[in-house]
Tab-separated table of C-alpha atoms in Angstrom:
chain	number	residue	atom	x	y	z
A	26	UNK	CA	-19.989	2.659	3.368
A	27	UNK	CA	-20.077	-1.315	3.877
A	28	UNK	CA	-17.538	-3.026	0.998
A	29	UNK	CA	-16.193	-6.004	-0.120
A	30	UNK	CA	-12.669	-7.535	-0.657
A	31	UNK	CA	-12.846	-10.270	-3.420
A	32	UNK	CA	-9.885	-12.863	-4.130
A	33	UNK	CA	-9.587	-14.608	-7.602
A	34	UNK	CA	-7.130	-16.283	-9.793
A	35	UNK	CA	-6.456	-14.685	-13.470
A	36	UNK	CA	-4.189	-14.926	-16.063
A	37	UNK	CA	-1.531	-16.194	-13.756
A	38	UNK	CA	-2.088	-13.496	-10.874
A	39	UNK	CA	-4.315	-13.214	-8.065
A	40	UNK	CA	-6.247	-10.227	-7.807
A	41	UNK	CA	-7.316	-8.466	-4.504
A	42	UNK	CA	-10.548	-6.421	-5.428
A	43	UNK	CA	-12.069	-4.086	-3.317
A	44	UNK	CA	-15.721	-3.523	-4.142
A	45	UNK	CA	-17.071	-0.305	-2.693
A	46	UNK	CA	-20.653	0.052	-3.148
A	47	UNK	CA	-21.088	-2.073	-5.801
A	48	UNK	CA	-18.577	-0.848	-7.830
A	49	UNK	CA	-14.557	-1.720	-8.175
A	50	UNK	CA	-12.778	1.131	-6.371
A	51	UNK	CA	-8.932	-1.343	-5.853
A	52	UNK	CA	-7.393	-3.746	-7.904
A	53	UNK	CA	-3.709	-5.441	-6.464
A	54	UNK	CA	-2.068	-8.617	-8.407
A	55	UNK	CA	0.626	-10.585	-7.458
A	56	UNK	CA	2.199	-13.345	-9.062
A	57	UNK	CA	0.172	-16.236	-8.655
A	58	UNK	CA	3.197	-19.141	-7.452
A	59	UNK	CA	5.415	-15.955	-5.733
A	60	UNK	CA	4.687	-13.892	-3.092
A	61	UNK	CA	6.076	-10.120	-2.747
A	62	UNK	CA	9.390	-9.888	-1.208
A	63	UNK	CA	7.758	-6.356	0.501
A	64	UNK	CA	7.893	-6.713	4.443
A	65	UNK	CA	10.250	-9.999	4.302
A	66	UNK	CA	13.961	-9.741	6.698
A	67	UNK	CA	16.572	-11.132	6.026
A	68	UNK	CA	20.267	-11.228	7.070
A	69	UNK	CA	22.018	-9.235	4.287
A	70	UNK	CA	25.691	-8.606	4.276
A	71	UNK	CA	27.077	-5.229	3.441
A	72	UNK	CA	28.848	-4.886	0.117
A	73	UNK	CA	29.533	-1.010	0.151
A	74	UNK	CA	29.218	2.127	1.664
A	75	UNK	CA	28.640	5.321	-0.368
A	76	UNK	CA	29.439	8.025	1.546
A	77	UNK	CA	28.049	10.984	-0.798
A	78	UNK	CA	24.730	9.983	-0.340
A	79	UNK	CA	25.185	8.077	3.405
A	80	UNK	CA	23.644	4.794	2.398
A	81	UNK	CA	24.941	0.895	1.893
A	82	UNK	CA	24.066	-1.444	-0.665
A	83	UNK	CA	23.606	-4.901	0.950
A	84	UNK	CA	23.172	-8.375	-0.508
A	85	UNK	CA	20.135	-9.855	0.813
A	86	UNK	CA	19.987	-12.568	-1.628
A	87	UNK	CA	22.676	-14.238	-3.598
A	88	UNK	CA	23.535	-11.861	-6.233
A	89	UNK	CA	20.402	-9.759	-5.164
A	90	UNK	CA	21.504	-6.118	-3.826
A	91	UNK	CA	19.144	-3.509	-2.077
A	92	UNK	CA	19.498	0.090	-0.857
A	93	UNK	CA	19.874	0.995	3.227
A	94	UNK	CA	19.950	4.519	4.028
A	95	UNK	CA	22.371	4.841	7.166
A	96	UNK	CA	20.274	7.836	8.323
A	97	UNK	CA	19.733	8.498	12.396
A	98	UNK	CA	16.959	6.008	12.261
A	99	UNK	CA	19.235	2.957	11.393
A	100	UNK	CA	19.204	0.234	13.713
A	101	UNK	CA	20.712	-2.815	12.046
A	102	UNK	CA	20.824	-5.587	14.396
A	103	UNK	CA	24.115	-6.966	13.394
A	104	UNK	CA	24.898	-11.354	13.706
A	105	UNK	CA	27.715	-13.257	15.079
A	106	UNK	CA	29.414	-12.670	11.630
A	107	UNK	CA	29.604	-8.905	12.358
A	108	UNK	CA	33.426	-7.111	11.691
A	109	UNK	CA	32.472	-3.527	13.178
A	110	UNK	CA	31.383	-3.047	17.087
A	111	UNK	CA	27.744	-3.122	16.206
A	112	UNK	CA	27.440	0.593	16.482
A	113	UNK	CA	27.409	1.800	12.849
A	114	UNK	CA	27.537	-0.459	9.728
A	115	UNK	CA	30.349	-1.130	7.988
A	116	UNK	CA	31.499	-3.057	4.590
A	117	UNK	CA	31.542	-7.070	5.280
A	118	UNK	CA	29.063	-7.106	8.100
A	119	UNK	CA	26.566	-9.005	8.740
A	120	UNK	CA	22.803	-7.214	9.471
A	121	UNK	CA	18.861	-7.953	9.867
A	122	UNK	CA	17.619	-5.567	7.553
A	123	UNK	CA	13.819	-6.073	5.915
A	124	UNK	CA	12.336	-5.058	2.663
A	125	UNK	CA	10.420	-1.829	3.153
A	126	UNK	CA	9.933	-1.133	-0.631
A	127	UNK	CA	9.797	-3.318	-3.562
A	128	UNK	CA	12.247	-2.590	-6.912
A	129	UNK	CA	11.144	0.044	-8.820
A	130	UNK	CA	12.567	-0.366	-12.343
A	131	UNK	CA	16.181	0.238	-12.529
A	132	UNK	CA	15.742	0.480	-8.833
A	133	UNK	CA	16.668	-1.878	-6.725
A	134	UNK	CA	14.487	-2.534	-3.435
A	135	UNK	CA	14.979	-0.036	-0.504
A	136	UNK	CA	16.316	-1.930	2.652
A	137	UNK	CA	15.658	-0.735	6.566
A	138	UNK	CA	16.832	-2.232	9.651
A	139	UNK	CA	14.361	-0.665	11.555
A	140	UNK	CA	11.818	-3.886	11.375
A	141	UNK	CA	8.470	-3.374	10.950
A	142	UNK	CA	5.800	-6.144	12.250
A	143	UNK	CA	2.378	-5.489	11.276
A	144	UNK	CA	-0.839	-6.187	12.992
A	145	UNK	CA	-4.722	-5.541	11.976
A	146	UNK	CA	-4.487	-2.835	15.189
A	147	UNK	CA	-1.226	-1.542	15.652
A	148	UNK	CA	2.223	-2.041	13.973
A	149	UNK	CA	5.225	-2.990	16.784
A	150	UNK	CA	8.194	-0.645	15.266
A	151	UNK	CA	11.733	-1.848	16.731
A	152	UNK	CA	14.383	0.756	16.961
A	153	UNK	CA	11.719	4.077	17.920
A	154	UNK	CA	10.317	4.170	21.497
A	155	UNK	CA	7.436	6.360	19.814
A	156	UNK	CA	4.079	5.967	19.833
A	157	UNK	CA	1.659	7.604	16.900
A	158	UNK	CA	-1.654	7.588	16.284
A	159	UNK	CA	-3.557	6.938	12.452
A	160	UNK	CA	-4.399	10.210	10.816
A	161	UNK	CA	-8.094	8.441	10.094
A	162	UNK	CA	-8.770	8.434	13.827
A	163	UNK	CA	-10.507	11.727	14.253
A	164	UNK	CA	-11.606	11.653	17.655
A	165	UNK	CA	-9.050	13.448	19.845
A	166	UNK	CA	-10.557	11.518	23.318
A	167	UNK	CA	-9.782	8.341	21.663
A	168	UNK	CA	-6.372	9.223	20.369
A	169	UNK	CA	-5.388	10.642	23.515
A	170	UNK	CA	-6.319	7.072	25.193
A	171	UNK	CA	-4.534	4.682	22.384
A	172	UNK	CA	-0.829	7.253	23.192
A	173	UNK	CA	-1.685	6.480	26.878
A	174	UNK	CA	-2.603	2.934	26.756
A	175	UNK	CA	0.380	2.272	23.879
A	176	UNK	CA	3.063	4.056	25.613
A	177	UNK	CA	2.597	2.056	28.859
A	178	UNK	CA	2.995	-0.849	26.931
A	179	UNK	CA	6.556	-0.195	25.613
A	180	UNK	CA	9.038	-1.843	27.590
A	181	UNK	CA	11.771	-2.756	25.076
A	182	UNK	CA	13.303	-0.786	22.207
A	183	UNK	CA	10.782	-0.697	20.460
A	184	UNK	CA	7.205	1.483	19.819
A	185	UNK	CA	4.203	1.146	17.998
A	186	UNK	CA	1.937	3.114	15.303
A	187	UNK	CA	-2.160	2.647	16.156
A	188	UNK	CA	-3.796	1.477	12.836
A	189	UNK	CA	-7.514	3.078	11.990
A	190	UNK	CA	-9.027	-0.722	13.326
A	191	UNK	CA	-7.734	0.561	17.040
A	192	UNK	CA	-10.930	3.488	16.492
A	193	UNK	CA	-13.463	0.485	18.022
A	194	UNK	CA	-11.324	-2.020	19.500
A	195	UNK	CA	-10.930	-2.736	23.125
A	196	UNK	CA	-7.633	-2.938	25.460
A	197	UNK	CA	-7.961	-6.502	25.246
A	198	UNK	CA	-7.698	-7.105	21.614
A	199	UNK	CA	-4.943	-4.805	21.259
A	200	UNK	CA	-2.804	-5.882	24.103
A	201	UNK	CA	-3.036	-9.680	22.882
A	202	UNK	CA	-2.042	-8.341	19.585
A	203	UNK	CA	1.578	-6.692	21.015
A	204	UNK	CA	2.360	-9.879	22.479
A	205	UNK	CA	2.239	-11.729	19.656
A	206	UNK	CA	3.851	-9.050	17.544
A	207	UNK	CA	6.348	-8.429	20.789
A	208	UNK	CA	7.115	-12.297	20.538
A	209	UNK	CA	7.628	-12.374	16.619
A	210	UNK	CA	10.381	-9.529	17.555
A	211	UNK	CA	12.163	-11.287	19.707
A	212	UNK	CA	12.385	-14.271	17.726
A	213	UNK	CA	14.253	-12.297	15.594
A	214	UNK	CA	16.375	-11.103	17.663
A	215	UNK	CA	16.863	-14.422	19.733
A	216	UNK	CA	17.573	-17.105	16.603
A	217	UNK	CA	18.328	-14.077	13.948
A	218	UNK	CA	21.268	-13.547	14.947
A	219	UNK	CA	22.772	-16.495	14.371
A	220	UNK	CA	22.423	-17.334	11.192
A	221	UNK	CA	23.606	-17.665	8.203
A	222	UNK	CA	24.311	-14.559	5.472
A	223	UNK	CA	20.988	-14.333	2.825
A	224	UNK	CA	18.746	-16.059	5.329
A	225	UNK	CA	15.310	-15.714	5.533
A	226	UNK	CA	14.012	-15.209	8.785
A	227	UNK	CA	10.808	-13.774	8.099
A	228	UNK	CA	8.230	-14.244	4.879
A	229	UNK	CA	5.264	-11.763	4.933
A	230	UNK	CA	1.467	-12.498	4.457
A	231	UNK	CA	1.217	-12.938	1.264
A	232	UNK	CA	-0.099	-9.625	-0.572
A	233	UNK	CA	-3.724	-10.830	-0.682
A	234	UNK	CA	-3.857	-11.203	2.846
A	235	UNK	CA	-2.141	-8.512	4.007
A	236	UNK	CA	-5.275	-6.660	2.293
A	237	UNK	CA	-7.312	-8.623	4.989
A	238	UNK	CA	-5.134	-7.532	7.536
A	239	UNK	CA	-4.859	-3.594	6.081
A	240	UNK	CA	-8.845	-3.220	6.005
A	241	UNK	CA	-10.700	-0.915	7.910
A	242	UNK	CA	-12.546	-3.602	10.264
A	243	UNK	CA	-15.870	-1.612	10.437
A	244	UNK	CA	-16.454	-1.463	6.686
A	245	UNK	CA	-15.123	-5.019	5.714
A	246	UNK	CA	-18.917	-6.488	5.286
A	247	UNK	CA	-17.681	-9.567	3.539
A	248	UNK	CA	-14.436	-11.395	2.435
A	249	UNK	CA	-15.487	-13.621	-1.042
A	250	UNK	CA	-12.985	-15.986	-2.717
A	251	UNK	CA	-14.203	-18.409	-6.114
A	252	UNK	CA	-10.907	-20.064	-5.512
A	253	UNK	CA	-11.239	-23.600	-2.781
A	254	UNK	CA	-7.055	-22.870	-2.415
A	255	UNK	CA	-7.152	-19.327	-1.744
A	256	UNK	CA	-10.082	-20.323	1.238
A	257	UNK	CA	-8.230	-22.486	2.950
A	258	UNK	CA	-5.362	-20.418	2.745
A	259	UNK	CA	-7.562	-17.504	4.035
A	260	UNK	CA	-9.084	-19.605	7.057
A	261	UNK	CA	-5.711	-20.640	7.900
A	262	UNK	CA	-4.592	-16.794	8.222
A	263	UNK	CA	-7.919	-15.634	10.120
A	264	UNK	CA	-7.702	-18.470	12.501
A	265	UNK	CA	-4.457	-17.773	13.693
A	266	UNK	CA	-4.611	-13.909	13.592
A	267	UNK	CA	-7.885	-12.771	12.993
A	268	UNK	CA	-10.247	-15.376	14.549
A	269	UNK	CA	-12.967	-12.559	14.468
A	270	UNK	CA	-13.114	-12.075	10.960
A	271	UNK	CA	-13.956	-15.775	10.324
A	272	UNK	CA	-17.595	-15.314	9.667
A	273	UNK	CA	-16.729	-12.699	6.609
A	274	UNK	CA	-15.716	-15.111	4.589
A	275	UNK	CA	-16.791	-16.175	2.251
A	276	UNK	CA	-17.085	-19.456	-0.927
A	277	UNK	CA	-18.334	-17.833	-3.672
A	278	UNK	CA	-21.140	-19.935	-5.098
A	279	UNK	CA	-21.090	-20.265	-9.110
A	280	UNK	CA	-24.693	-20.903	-9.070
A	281	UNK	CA	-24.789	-16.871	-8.757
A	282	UNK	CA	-22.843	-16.705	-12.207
A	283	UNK	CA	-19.025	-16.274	-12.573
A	284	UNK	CA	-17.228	-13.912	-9.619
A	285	UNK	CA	-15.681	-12.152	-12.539
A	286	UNK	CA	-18.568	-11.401	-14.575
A	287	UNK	CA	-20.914	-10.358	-11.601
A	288	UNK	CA	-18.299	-7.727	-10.424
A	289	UNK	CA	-17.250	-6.594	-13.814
A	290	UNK	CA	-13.297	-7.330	-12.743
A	291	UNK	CA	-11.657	-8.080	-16.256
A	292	UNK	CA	-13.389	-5.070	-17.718
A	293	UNK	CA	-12.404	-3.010	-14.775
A	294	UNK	CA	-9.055	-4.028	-15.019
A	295	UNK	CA	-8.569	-3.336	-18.909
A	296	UNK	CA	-9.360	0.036	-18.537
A	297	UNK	CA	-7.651	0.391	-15.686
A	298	UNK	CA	-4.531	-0.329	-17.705
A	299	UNK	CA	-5.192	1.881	-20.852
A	300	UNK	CA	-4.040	5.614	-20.434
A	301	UNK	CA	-7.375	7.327	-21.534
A	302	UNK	CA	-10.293	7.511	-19.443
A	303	UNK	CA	-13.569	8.951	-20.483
A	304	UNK	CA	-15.344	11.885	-18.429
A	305	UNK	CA	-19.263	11.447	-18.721
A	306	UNK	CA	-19.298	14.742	-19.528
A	307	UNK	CA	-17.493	14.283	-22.774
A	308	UNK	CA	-13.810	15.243	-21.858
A	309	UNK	CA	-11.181	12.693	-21.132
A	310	UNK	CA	-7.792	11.883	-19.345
A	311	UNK	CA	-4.708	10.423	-20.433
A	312	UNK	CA	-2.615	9.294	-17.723
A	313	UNK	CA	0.948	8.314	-18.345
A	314	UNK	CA	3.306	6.948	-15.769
A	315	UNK	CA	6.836	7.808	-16.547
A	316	UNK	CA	10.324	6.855	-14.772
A	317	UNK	CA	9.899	10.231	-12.581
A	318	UNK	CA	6.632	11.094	-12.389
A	319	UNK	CA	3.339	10.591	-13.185
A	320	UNK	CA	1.648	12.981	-15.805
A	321	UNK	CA	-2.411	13.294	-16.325
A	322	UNK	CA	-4.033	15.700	-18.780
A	323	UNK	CA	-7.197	16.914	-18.697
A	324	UNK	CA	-8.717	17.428	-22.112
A	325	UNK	CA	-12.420	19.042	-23.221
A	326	UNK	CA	-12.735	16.253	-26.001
A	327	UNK	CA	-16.599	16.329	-27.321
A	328	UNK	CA	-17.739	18.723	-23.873
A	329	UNK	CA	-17.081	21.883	-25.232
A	330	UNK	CA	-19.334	21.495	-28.482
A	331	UNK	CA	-22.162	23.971	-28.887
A	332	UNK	CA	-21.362	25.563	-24.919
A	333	UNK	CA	-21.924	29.604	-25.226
A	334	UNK	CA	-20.139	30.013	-21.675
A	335	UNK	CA	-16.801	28.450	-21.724
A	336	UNK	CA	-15.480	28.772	-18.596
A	337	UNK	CA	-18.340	27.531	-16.719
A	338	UNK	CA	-18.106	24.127	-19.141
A	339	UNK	CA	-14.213	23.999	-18.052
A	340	UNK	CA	-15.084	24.188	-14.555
A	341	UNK	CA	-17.753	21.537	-15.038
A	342	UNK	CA	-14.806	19.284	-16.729
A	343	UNK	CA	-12.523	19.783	-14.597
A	344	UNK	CA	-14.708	18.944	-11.319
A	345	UNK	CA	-15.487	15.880	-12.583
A	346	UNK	CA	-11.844	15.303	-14.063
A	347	UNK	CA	-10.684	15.534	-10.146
A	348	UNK	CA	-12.839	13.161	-8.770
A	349	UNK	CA	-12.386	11.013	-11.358
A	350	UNK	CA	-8.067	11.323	-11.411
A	351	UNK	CA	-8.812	10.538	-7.275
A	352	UNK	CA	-10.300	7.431	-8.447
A	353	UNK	CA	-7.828	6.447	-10.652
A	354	UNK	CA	-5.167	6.692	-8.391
A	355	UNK	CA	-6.433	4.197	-6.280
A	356	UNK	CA	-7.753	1.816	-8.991
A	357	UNK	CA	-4.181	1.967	-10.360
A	358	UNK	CA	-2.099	2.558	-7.299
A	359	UNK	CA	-0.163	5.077	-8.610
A	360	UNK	CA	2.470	7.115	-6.705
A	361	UNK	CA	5.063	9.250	-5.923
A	362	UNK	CA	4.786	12.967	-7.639
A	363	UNK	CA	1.985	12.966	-9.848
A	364	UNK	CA	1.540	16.571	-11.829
A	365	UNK	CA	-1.855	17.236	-13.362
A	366	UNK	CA	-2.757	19.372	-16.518
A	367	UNK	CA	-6.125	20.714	-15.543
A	368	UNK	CA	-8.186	23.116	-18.560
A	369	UNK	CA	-6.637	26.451	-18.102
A	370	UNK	CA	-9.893	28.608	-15.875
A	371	UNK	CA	-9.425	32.668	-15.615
A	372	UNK	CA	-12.091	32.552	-12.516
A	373	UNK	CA	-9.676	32.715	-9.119
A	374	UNK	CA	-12.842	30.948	-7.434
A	375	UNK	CA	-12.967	28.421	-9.969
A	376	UNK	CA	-9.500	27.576	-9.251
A	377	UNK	CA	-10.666	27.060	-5.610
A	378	UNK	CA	-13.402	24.825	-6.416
A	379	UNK	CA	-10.784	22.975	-8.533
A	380	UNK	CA	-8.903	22.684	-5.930
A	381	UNK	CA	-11.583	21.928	-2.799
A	382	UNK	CA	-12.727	19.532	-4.658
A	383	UNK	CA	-9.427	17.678	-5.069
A	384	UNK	CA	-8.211	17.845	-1.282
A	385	UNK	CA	-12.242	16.256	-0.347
A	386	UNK	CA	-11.501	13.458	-3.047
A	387	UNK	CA	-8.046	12.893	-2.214
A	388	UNK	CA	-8.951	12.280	1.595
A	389	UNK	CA	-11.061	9.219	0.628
A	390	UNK	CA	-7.880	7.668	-0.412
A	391	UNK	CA	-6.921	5.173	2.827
A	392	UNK	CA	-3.375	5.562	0.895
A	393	UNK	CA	-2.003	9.169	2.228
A	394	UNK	CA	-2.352	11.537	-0.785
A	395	UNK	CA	-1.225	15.460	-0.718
A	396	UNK	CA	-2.199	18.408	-2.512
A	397	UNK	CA	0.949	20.445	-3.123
A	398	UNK	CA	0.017	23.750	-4.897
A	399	UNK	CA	-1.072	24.561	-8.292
A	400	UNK	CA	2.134	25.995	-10.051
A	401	UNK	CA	2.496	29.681	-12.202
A	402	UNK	CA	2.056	27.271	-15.300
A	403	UNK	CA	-1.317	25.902	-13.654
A	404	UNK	CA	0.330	22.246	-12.633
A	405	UNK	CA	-1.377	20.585	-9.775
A	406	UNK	CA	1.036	18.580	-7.490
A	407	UNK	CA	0.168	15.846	-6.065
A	408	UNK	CA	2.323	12.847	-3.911
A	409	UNK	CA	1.000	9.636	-2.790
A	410	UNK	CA	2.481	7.363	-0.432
A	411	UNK	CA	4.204	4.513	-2.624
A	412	UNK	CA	3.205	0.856	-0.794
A	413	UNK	CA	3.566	-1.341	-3.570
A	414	UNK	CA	3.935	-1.281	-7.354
A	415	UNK	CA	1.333	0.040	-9.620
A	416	UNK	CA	-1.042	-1.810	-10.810
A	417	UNK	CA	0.533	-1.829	-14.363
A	418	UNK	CA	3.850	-2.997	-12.724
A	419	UNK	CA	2.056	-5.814	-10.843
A	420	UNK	CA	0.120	-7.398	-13.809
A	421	UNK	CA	3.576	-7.383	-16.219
A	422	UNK	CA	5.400	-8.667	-12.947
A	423	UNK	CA	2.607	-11.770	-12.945
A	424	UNK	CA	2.918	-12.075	-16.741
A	425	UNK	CA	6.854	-12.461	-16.681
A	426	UNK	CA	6.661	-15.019	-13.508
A	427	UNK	CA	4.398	-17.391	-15.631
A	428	UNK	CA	6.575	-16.992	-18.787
A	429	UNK	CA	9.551	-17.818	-16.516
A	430	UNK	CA	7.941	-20.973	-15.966
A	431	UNK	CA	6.649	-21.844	-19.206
């Protein structure tokens, strides 16, 4: 299944959309003058240690605090300002530490000194001499090459994790990948460590190319941009670290119409931002993302008129209420626990069904997604890996950075 990844400017954000036959199955935003802090080190200086709950809150910014759990993976690489031996983190010191989730909320961003450096085919991980392998890879021969071929590549403190693109690409292109992310490591570690507290020593891709980077190579068909800035900027990235994606991208010419009207993005993104969503059978959703969770309930709404056999027309509403809830997930990044309110069915093997069908729509999702259980009350649990805000979060983020600078 070929797709698209398109990159335009609105209403103060710009929007990554990925286009999946034809249709808009993604939408991220960022603010359109300020890129996500998400991936970005820094030298942060410890302000406390709560020993309850084994973590440190750390200043990475002037007045800006984040969360760094001091958990057996910890591997702050601590500066010449450092008061403790280096060997576990203590209040005052100086540390590298990089921003491995964005503020939630009343949360503040979650902090790791184990330093992440992404690549399109494998991600250099310093701190774990491990090597893993992408769940998407299927083929145990292959995998069983990339540990191999990975593992006799580690010769630092350090291992990696092979992305899905490593599924068709050769030694070559791989290996010339870890010495460029190998080198950006030791950068940091070389010039790092002498600087200054609340430092910058590292800015990641902005969020609209790191969707270039993140896509599965083999069904990237085209990269299309309306915006002459946002080209550049993309040539610029591609030319420097992926020279073979160069002829995927794409001007988009206005002579074919507007980039927003031809891909139906604004009215795509409106719904995706309103909490009902209609089934085509007549029953609906109402999604609502709260400060825990996220909630969805699945209601019959105009499908149950005039239906003799009941249970089969719940079934029928509920099948298509999973594949659609898979959908939205995506469309709206949401994450975290995620409890759904399916139509109550008597039928043990309807349940099933229910339930097959969610686990084959939920392994679409290039986003890790679990089925829990279905609860006594007839919950569904669900958790999704949280990469970045939701979608809702994003837009109001974009809308508040362009008040700020009104």
């Amino acid at each position: 299944m070929a797709n698209q990844l398109l990159i335009t400017k609105k209403d103060g954000a710009v929007l990554s959309v990925r286009v999946e036959d034809g249709k808009v199955a993604q939408i991220q935003a960022q603010p359109e003058d300020a890129g996500s802090l998400l991936g970005d080190i820094y030298v942060g200086k410890v302000r406390n240690i709560v020993k309850n709950i084994n973590a440190a809150f750390v200043e990475y910014e002037q007045g800006k605090m984040g969360y760094l759990s001091l958990d057996a993976k910890v591997c702050p690489i601590h500066t010449d300002g450092v008061v403790s031996d280096g060997t576990r983190v203590l209040i005052g010191d100086e540390i590298i530490i990089q921003i491995e989730r964005e503020a939630v909320k009343t949360k503040p961003p979650t902090l790791s000194g184990t330093l992440n450096f992404p690549g399109k085919y494998v991600v250099l991980i310093y701190g774990e001499r491990t090597v893993s392998i992408s769940s998407k890879i299927k083929d145990a021969e292959r995998k069983q090459q990339l540990r191999g071929f990975l593992r006799n590549n580690i010769d630092g403190d350090y291992g990696f994790v092979a992305r899905t693109n490593c599924k068709d690409a050769s030694d070559e292109k791989i290996l010339k990948e870890i010495e460029f992310l190998k080198q950006q490591l030791e950068n940091i570690k070389k010039f790092g460590v002498h600087r200054a507290k609340f430092n910058c020593l590292y800015h990641a891709p902005d969020a609209y190319l790191c969707d270039i980077r993140d896509s599965y190579d083999s069904l990237l068909e085209s990269i299309i941009t309306d915006d002459d800035e946002i080209f550049n900027r993309i040539m610029e990235f591609a030319k420097i670290y992926q020279p073979e994606d160069i002829k995927k991208i794409k001007r988009w010419d206005n002579a074919d119409g507007k980039l927003d009207a031809v891909y139906d993005v604004t009215k795509t993104l409106e719904h995706a931002l309103m909490p009902k969503v209609w089934l085509k059978n007549g029953g609906y959703l109402v999604i609502q993302p709260t400060e825990a969770l996220v909630s969805i309930d699945v209601n019959t709404g105009k499908a149950i008129s005039k239906k003799k056999d009941v249970q089969k027309t719940f079934l029928k509403v509920n099948l298509e209420a999973a594949t659609q809830i898979a959908k939205q997930l995506r469309l709206r990044n949401l994450s975290g626990m995620i409890l759904i309110d399916f139509i109550d069915m008597k039928d043990a093997d309807y349940n099933k069904q229910l339930m097959d069908r969610l686990r084959t729509e939920f392994a679409k999702d290039p986003v890790k997604t679990i089925l829990v259980d279905m609860t006594k009350l007839g919950l569904v649990e669900v958790t999704r890996k949280k990469v970045r805000k939701s979608l809702y979060e994003q837009i109001k983020d974009a809308q508040d950075y362009s008040k700020s600078d009104l």
